Short mmCIF file of C-alpha atoms and ligand atoms in Angstrom, two decimals:
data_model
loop_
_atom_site.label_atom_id
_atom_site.label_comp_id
_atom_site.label_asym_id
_atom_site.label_seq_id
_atom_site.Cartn_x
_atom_site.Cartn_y
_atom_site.Cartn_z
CA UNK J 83 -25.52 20.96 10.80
CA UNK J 84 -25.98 17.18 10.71
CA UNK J 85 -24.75 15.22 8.01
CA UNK J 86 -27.08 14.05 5.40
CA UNK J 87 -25.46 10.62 4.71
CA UNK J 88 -23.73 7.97 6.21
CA UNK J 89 -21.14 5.26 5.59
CA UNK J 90 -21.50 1.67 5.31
CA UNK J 91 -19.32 -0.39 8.07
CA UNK J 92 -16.59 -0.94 5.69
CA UNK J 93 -16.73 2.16 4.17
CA UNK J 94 -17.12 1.03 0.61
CA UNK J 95 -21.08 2.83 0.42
CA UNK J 96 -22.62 5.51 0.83
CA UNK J 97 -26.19 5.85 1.85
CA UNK J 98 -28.25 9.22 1.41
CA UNK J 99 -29.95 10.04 4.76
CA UNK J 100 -32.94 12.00 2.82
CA UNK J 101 -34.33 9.62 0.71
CA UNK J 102 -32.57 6.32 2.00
CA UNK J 103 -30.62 4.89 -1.12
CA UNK J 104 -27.31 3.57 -0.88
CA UNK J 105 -24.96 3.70 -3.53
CA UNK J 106 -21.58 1.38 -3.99
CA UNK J 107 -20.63 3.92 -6.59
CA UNK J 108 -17.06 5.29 -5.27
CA UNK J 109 -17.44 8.65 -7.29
CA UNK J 110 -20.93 9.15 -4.89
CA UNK J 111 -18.61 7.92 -1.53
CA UNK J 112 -16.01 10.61 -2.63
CA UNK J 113 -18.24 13.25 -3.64
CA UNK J 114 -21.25 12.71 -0.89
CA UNK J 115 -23.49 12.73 -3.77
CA UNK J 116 -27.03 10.86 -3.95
CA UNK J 117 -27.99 10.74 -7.66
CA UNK J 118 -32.02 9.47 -6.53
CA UNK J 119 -31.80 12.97 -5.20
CA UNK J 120 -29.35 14.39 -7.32
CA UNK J 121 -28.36 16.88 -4.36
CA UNK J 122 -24.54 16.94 -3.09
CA UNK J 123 -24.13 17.10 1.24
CA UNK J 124 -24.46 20.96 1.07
CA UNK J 125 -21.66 21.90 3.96
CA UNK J 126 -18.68 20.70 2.37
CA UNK J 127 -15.84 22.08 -0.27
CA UNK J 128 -14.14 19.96 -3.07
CA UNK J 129 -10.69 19.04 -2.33
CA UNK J 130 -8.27 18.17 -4.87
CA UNK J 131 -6.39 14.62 -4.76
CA UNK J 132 -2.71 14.00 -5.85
CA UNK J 133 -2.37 10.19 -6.21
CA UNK J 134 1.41 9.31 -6.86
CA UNK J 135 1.46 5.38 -8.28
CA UNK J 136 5.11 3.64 -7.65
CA UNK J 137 6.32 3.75 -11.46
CA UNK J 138 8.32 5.66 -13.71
CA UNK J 139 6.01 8.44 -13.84
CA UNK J 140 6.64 11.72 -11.39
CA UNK J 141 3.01 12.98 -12.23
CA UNK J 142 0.61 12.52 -9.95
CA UNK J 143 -3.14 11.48 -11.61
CA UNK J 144 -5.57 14.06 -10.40
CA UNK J 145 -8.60 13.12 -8.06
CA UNK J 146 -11.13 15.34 -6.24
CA UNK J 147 -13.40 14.94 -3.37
CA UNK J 148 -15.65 16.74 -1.09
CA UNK J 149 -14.76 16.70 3.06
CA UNK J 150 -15.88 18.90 5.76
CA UNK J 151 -13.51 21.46 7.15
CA UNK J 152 -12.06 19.54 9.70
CA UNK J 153 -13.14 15.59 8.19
CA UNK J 154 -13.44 13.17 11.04
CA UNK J 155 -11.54 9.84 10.74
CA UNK J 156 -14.19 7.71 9.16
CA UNK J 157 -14.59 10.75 6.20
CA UNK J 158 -10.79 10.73 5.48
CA UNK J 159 -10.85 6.34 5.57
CA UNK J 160 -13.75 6.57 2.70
CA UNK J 161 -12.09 8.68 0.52
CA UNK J 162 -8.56 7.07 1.11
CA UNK J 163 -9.24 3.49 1.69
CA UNK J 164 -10.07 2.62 -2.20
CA UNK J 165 -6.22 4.15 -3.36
CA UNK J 166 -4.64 1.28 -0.40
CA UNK J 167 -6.54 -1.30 -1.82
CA UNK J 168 -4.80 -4.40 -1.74
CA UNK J 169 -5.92 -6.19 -4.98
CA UNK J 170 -5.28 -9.71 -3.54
CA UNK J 171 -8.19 -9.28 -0.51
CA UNK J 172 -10.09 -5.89 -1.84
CA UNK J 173 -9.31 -4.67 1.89
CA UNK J 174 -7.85 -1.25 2.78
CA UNK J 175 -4.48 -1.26 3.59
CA UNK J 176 -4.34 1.07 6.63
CA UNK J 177 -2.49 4.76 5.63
CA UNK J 178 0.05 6.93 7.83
CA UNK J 179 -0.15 10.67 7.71
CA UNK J 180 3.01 12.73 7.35
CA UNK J 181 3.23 15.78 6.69
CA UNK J 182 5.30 17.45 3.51
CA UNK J 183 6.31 20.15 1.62
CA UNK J 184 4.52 20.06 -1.70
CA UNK J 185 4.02 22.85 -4.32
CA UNK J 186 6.56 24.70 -1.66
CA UNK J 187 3.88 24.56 1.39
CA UNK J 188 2.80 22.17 3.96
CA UNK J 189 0.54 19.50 2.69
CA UNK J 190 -0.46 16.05 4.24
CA UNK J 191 0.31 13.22 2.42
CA UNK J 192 -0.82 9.72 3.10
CA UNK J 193 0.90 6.85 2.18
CA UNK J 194 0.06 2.54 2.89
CA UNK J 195 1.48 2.12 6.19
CA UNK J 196 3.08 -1.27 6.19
CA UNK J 197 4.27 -0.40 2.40
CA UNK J 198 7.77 -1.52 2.75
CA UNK J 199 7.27 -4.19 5.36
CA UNK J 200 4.63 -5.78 2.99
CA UNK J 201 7.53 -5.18 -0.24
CA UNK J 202 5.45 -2.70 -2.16
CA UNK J 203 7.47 -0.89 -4.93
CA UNK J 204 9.35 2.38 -4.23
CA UNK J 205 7.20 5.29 -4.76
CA UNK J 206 9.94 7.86 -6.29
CA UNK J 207 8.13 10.51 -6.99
CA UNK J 208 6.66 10.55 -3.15
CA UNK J 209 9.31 10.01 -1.53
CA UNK J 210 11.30 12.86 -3.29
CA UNK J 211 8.54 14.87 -1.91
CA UNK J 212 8.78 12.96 1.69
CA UNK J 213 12.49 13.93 1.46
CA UNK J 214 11.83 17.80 0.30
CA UNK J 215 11.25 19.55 3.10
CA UNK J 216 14.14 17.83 5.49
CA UNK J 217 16.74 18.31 2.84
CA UNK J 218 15.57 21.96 2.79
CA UNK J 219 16.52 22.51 6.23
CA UNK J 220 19.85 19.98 5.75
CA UNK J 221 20.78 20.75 2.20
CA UNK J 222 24.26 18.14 3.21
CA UNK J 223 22.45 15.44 3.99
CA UNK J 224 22.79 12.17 2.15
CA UNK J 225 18.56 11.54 0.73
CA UNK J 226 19.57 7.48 0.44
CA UNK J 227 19.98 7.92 4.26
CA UNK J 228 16.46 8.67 4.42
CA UNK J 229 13.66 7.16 4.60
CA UNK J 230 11.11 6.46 1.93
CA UNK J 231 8.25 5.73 0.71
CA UNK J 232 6.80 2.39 -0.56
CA UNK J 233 3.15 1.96 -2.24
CA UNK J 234 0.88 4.90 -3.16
CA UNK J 235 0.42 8.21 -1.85
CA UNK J 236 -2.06 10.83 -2.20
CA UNK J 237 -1.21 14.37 -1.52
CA UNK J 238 -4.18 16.59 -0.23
CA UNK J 239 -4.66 19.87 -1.99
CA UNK J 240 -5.39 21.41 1.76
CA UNK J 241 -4.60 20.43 4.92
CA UNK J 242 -7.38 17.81 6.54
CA UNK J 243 -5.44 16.16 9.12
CA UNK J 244 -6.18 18.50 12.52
ZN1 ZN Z 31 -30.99 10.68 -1.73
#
């Protein structure tokens, strides 16, 4: 089935292939929604977001999307690019996959790639998850000698990195 919508070149928009509109909203990019035709893309499921913020707090904020099965590249950039934001130039910061152990299965996480080179703030709550699964398998292993994770991350509620 072809899609019904496309994105716009920097993936901020999306525009509805039926009817033509394109909306900035980022609700509409995650969800693949057109509200001229108030009709969703009809071959997709929702898939829940965990976005971990570097501060004090271990819970993540909640977020949910809509992908394909397997989402191409450019579906998993327009639903990820807005959380690696970088305030000062509005431009997506790019994101690494890595795969963890969250809710005690494998999940893929992505986090802002350059995070640490760029001095982003320690992410503790992702990079205890980061460390989980490795500390699992080498319960005498010292985490600090580890490495972690700077900037956001967002957890995927199932796995969409093939
Ligand atoms: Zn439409």
């Amino acid at each position: 089935m072809s899609r019904t919508y496309e994105f716009t070149k920097d993936y901020r928009a999306i525009k509805c292939l039926r009817c033509g509109r394109t909306s900035h909203n980022s609700n509409d990019v995650r969800m693949k929604f057109c509200g001229a035709c108030k009709m969703h893309e009809g071959d997709l499921t929702e898939v829940r977001l965990y976005v971990f913020a570097p501060s004090a707090f271990s819970q993540p904020v909640l977020g949910c999307c809509r992908l394909p099965r397997t989402p191409a590249y450019d579906e998993l950039r327009a639903v990820l690019d807005p959380y690696f934001e970088r305030p000062r130039t509005r431009t997506g910061a790019p994101f690494e996959h890595v795969s963890v152990l969250f809710h005690d299965a494998p999940h893929d996480m992505f986090v802002d790639e350059t995070g640490a080179h760029d001095q982003l703030p320690r992410n503790e709550p992702a990079t205890a998850i980061y460390r989980a699964f490795w500390l699992s398998v080498h319960p005498d292993e010292a985490p600090e000698e580890l490495p972690a994770i700077y900037g956001p991350a967002v957890v995927t509620g199932r796995r969409v990195w093939f």
